[in-house]
Coordinates of C-alpha atoms in Angstrom, one line a residue:
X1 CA 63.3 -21.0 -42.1
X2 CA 66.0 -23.3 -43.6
X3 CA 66.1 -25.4 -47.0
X4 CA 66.8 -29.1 -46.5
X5 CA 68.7 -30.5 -49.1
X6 CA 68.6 -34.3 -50.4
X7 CA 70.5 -34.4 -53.5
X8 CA 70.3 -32.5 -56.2
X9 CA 66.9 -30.9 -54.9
X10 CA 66.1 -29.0 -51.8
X11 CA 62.8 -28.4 -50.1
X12 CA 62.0 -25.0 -48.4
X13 CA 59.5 -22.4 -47.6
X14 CA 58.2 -20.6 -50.9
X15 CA 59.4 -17.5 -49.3
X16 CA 61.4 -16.3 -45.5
X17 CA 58.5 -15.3 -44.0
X18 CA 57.8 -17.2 -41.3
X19 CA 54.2 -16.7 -42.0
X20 CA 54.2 -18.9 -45.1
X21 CA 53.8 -22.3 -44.7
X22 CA 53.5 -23.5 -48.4
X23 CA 56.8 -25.1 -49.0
X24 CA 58.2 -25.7 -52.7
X25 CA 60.8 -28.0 -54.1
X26 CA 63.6 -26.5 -56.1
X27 CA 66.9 -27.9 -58.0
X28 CA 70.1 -27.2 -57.5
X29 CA 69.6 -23.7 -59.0
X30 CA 66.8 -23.1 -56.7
X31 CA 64.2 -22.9 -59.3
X32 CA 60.9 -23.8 -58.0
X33 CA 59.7 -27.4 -59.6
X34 CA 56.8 -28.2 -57.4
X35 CA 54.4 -26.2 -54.6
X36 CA 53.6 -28.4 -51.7
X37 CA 52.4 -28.2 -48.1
X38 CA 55.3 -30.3 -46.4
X39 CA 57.0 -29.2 -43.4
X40 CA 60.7 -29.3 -43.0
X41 CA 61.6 -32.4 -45.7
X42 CA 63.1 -34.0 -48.1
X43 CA 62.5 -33.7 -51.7
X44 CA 62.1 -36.8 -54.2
X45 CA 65.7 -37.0 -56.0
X46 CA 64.1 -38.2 -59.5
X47 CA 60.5 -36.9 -59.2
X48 CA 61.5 -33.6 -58.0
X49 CA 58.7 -33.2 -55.5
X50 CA 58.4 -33.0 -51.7
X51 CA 58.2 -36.0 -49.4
X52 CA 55.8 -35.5 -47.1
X53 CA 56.3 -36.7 -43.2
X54 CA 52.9 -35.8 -42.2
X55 CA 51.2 -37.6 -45.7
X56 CA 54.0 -40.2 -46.1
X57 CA 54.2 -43.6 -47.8
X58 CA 56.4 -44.8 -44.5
X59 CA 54.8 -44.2 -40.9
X60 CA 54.7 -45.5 -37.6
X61 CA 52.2 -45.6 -35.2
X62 CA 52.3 -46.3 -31.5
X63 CA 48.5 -45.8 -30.0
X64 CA 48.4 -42.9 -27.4
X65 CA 46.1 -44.8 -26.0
X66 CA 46.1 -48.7 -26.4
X67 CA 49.2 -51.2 -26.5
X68 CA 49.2 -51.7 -29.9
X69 CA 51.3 -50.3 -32.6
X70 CA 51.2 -50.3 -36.6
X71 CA 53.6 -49.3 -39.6
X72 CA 53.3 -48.5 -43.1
X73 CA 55.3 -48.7 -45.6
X74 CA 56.0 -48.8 -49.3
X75 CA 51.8 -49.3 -48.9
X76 CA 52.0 -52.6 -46.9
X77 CA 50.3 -52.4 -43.3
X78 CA 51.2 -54.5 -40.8
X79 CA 49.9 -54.4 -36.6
X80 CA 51.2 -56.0 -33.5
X81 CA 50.9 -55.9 -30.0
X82 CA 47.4 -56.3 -27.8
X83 CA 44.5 -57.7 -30.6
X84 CA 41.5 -58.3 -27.8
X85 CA 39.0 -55.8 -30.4
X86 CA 40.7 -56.8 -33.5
X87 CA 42.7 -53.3 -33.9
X88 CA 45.6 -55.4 -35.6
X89 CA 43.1 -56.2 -38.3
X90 CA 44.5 -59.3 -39.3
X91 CA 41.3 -61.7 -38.4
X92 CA 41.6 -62.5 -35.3
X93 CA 41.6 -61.3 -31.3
X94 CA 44.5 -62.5 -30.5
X95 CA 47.8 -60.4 -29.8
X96 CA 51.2 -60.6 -31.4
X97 CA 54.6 -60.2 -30.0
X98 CA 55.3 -59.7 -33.8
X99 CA 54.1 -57.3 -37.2
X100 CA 51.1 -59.0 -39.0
X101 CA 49.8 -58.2 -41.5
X102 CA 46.6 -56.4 -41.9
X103 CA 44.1 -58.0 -44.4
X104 CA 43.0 -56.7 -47.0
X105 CA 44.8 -53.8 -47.7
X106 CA 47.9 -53.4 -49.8
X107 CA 47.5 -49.7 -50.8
X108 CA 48.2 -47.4 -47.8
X109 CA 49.4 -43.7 -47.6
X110 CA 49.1 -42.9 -43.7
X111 CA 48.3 -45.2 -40.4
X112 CA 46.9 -44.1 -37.2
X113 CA 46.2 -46.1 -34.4
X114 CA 43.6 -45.5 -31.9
X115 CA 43.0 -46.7 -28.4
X116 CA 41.4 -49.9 -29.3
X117 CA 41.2 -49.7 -33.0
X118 CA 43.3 -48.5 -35.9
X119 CA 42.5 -46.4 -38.9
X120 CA 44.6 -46.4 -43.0
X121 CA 44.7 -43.5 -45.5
X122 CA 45.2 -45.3 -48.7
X123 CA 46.5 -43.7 -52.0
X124 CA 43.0 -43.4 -53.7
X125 CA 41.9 -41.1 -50.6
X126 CA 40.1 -43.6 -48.7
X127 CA 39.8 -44.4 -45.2
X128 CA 39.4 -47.9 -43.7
X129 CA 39.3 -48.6 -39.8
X130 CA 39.3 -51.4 -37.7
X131 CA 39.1 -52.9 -34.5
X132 CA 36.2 -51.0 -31.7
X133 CA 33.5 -49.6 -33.0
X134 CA 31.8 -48.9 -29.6
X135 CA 31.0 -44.9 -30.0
X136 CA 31.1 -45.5 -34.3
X137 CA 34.7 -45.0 -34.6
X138 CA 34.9 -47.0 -37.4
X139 CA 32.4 -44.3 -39.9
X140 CA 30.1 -46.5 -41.2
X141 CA 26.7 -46.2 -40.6
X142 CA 25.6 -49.6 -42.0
X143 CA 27.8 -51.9 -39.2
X144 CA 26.8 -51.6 -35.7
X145 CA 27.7 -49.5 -33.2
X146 CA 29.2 -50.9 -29.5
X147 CA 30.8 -54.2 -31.6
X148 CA 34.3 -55.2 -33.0
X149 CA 35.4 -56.0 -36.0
X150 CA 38.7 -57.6 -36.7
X151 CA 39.0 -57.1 -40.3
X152 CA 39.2 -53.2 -42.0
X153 CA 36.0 -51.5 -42.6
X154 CA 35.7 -48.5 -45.2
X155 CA 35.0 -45.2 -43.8
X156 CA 32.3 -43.0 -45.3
X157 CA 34.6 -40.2 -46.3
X158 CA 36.7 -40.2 -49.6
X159 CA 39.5 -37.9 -51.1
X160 CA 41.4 -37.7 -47.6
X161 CA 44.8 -36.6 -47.3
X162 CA 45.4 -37.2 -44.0
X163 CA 43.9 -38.7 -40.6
X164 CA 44.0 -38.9 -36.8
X165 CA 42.6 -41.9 -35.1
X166 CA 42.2 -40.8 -30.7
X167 CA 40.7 -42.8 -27.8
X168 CA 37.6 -43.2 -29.4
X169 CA 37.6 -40.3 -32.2
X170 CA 38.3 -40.1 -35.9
X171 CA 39.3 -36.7 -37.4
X172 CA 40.4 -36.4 -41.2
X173 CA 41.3 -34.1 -43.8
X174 CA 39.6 -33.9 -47.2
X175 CA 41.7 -32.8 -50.3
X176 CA 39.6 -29.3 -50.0
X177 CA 40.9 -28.9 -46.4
X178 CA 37.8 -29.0 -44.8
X179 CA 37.8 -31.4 -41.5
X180 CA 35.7 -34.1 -40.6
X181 CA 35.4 -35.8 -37.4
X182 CA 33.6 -39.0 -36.0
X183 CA 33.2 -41.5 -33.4
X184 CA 32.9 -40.5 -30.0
X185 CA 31.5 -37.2 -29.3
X186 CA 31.7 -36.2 -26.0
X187 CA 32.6 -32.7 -24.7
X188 CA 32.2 -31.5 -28.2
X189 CA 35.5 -33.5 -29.6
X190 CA 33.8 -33.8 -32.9
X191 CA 34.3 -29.7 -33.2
X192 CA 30.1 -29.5 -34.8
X193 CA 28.5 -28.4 -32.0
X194 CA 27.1 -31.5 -30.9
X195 CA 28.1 -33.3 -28.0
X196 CA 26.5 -36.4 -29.1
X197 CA 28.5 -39.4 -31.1
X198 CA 28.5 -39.9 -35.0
X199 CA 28.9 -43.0 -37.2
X200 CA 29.9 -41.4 -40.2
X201 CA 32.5 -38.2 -40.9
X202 CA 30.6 -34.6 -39.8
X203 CA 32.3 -31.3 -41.3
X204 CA 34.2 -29.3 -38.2
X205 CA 32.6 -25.6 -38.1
X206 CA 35.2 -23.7 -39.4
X207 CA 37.6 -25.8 -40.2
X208 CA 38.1 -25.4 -44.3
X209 CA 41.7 -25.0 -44.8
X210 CA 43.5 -27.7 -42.6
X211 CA 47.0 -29.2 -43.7
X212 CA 47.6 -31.2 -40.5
X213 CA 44.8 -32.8 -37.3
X214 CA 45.5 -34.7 -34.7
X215 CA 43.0 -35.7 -32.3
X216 CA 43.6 -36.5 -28.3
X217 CA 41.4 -38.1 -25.8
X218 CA 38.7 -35.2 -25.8
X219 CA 40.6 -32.8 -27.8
X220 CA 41.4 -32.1 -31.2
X221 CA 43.2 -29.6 -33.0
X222 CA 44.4 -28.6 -36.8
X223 CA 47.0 -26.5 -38.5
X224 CA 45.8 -24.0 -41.0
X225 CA 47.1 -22.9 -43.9
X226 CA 48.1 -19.9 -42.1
X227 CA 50.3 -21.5 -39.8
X228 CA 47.6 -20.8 -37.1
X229 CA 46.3 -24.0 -35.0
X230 CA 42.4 -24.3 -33.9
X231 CA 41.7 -26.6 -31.1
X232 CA 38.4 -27.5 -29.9
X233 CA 36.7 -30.2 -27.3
X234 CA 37.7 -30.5 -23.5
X235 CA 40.1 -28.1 -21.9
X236 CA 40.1 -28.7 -18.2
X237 CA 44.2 -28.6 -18.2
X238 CA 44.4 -25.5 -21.1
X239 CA 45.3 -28.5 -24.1
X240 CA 43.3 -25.8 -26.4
X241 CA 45.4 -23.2 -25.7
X242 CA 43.2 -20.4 -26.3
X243 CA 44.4 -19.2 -22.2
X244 CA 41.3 -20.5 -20.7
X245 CA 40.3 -23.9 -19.0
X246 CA 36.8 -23.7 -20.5
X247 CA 35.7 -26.7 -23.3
X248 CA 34.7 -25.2 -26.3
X249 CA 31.7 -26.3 -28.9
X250 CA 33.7 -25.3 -32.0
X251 CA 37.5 -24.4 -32.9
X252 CA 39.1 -21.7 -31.0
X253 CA 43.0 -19.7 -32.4
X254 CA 45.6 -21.2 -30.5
X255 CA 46.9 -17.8 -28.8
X256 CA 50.7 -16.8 -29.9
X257 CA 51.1 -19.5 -33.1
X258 CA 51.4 -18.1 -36.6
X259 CA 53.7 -20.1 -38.2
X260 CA 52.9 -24.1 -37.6
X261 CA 53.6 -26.7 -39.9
X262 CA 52.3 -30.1 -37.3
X263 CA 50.1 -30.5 -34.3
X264 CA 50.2 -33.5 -32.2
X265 CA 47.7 -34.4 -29.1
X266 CA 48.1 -36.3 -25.9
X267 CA 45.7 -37.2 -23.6
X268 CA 45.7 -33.5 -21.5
X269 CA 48.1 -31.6 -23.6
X270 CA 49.3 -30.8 -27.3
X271 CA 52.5 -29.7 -29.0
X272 CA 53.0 -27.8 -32.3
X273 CA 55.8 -28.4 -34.8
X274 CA 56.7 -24.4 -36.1
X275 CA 58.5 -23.8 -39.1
X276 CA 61.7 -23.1 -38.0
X277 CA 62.3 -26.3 -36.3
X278 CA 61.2 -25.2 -33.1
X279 CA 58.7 -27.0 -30.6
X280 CA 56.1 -25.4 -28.3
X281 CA 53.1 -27.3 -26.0
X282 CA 50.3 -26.3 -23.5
X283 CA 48.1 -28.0 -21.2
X284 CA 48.7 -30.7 -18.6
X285 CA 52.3 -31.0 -17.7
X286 CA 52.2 -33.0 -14.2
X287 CA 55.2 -34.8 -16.2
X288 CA 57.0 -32.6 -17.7
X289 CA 55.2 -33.7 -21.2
X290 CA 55.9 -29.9 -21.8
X291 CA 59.1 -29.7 -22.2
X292 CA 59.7 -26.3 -20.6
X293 CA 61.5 -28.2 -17.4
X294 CA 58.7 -27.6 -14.8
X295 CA 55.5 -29.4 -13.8
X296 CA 53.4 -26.5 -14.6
X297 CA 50.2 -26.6 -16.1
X298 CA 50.1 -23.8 -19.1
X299 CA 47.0 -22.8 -20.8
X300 CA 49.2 -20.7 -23.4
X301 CA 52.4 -22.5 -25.5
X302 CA 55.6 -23.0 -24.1
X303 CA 58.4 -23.8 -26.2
X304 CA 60.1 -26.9 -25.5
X305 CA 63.7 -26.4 -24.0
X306 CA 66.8 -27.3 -26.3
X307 CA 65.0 -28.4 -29.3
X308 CA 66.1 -27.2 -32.5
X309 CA 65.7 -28.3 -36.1
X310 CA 62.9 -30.5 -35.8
X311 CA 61.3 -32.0 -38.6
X312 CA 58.2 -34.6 -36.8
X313 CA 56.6 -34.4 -33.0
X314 CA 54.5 -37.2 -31.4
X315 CA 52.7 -36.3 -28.1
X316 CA 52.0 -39.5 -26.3
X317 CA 49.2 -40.1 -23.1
X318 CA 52.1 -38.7 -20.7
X319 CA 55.1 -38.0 -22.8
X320 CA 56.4 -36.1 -25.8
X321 CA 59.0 -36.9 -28.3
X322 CA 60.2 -34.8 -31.2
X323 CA 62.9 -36.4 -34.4
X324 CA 65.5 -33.9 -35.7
X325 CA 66.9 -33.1 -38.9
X326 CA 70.3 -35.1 -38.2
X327 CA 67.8 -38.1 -37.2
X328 CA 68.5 -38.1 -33.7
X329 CA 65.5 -38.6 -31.7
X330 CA 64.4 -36.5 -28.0
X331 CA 61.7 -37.5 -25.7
X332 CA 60.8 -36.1 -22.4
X333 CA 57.8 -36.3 -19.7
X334 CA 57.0 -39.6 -17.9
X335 CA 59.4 -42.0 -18.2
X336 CA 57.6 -45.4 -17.0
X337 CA 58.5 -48.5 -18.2
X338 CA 61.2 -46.6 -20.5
X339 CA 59.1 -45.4 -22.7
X340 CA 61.3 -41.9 -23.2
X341 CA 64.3 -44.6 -24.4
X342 CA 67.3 -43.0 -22.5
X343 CA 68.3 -46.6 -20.9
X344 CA 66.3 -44.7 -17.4
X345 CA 62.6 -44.7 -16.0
X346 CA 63.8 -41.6 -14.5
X347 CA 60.8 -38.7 -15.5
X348 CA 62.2 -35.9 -17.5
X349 CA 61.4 -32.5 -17.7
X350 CA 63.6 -31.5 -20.5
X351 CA 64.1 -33.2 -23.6
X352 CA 66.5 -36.1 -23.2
X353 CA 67.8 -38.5 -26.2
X354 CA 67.4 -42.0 -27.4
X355 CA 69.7 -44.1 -26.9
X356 CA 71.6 -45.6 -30.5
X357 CA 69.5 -44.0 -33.0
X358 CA 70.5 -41.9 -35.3
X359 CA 68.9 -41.9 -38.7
X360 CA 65.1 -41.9 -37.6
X361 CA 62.2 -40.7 -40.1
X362 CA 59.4 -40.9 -38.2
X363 CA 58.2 -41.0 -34.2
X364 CA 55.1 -41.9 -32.5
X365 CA 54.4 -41.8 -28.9
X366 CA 52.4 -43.6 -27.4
X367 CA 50.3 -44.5 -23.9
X368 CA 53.1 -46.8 -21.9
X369 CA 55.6 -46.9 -25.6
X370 CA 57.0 -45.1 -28.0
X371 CA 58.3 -46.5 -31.9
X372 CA 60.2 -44.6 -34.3
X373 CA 60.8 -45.2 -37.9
X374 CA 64.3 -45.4 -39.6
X375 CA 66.0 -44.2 -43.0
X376 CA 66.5 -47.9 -44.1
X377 CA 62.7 -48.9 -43.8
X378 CA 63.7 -50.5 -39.7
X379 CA 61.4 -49.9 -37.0
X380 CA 62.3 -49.8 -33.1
X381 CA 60.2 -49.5 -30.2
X382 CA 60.4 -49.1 -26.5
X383 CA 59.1 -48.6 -23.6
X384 CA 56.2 -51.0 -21.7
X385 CA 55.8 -54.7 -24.1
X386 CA 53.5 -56.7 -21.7
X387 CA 51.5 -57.2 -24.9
X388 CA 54.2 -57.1 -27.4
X389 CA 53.9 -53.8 -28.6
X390 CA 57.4 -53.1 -29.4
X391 CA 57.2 -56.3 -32.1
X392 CA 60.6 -57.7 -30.9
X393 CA 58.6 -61.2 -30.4
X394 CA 59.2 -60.9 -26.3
X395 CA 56.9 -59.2 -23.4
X396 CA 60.1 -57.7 -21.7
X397 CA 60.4 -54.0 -21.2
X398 CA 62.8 -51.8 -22.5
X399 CA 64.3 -48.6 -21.5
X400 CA 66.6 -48.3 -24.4
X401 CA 65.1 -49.2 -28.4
X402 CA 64.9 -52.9 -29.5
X403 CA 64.2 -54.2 -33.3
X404 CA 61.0 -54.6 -34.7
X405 CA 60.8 -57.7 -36.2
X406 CA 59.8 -56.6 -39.5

């Protein structure tokens, strides 16, 4: 483990074993000012506390499995891209080549969005979703299930510190560390047991310690405060990386992790963010999403070739992407329509970089895109924009990053 500095503070690992995932923020004399749970960032200059990328005030989101994205930052929300369910939340059903705002909320910590709906974290600890509620992603038991609704909706779950919106599942994180889960429940995605959907947030068995979720198609998984990762749900293609193929009712370890600090879930397979910068995935990997430079399926974690010093990871539906310390910005896996940024649709099975970015903050892969925020509060996207999901107010793709018209 390494210190990152920013200023006159720096933000590192309590201790150097790679076992301890608490981080603390120290001054320039490295006395300790503030514990914190952060991963490999930056400290607050004048408050003297951790920034934290996975909890942060700015974020992007491109949906893993939709053609939507959505950003937040300094607590504004704002959505564009394909609107048919509402999941822009600004009103309406109609998409936007451009960011909108989302009504209503002026407040937010975190953004996620989902395959046809988006979800916000806001300061207080609440959640509110929006968009398709057709399996009861939204978490409200008093709106009906199988409808839309185009304006946010608040979420039966309070003091959240963070959240993971899927194809049709919820997960979330409750200031205890306890996990919740909700929406659709198939093949035991929910992590209770029960195969069945839920309208509001049910407790994951098990799962009382989390600092970091992320939910897949049929899959979700947590970080612990261990630095071990449980998976549970659907594991046809080994994306719970326990070594087996077999789906699982409740959370299973993550064989040969210890020392996590993020997980992120695409549609078959997951990566994990470890605390020395490094990056390893499992599961499907008939693109390469691995990283390892094969097409091998691996029901164990590889690590990802050539990546080093990373501070954020976003698994997309067929791709991976992973932001270093120096804000340079690597993606690798299918390569349609762009969406890996290297001015190609060539498919990559090792870790290839964006083209003219160099100060990114923040990256989110998507289904057919992928968005990544910058230093300066700037968005770019790229990738597939048939429904305007890269916000540059055209339908054109792009193989290399374009300007979010913030």
């Amino acid at each position: 483990p390494y210190l990152v500095m920013d200023g006159e503070y720096v933000c590192g690992p309590k201790n150097t074993s790679v076992e301890n995932t608490l981080f603390a923020c120290f001054d320039k004399e490295l006395k300790e000012i503030e514990n914190c749970s952060a991963p490999l960032t930056k400290c607050d200059p004048e408050l003297g506390k951790c920034k934290n990328t996975v909890y942060s005030y700015e974020e992007i989101t491109a949906s893993k499995f939709g053609t939507h994205s959505c950003i937040s930052i300094n607590g504004n929300l704002k959505c564009w891209g394909y609107n048919r369910q509402g999941q822009l939340g600004d009103g309406t059903t109609q998409w936007k080549a451009i960011p909108v705002d989302v009504a209503e909320l002026n407040n937010a910590k975190a953004i996620s969005a989902g395959g046809s709906f988006s979800c916000a974290l806001l300061n207080n600890g609440e959640v509110y979703c929006w968009g398709s509620n057709g399996y009861g992603q939204l978490g409200n038991s008093s709106i009906k299930v199988g409808t839309s609704y185009t304006l946010p909706v608040k979420t039966e779950i309070e003091d959240v510190i963070d959240i993971s919106a899927g194809y049709a599942t919820v997960c979330a994180i409750k200031a205890t560390g306890q996990a919740y889960c909700w929406g659709y429940g198939g093949y035991y995605v929910l992590g209770n047991g029960n195969a069945q959907d839920s309208n509001v947030p049910v407790p994951v068995e098990g799962v009382t310690d989390a600092i970091d979720i992320s939910v897949g198609y049929y899959h979700a998984c947590a970080v612990l405060s261990n630095g071990t990762v449980m998976c549970w749900g659907y594991n046809a293609n080994g994306q719970l990386g326990d070594g087996t193929t077999q789906t699982r009712k409740f959370p299973v370890a993550v064989k040969g992790i210890d020392n996590a600090i993020k997980v992120s879930l695409g549609e078959w397979h997951s990566c994990a963010l470890l605390i020395n910068g490094t990056v390893m995935c499992w599961g499907y990997n008939a693109n390469g999403q691995l990283g390892d430079g094969t097409t091998t399926q691996r029901r164990l974690p590889v690590a990802v070739e050539g990546v080093e010093n990373a501070i954020d990871i976003s698994a997309g539906t067929k791709h991976s992407c992973a932001t270093l310390y120096n804000g340079e910005v690597y993606c690798w896996g299918d390569n349609s329509a762009g969406k890996l940024g290297d001015g190609t649709t060539t498919r990559r099975l090792l870790p290839t970089k964006v083209k003219n970015i160099n100060n990114a903050i923040d990256i989110s892969a998507g289904k057919s895109h992928t968005c990544a925020l910058l230093e300066d509060n700037e968005a770019m996207c790229w990738g597939s924009n048939a429904y305007g999901q890269l916000g540059d107010n055209s339908t054109g793709n792009s193989a290399i990053p374009v300007n979010v018209m913030l």
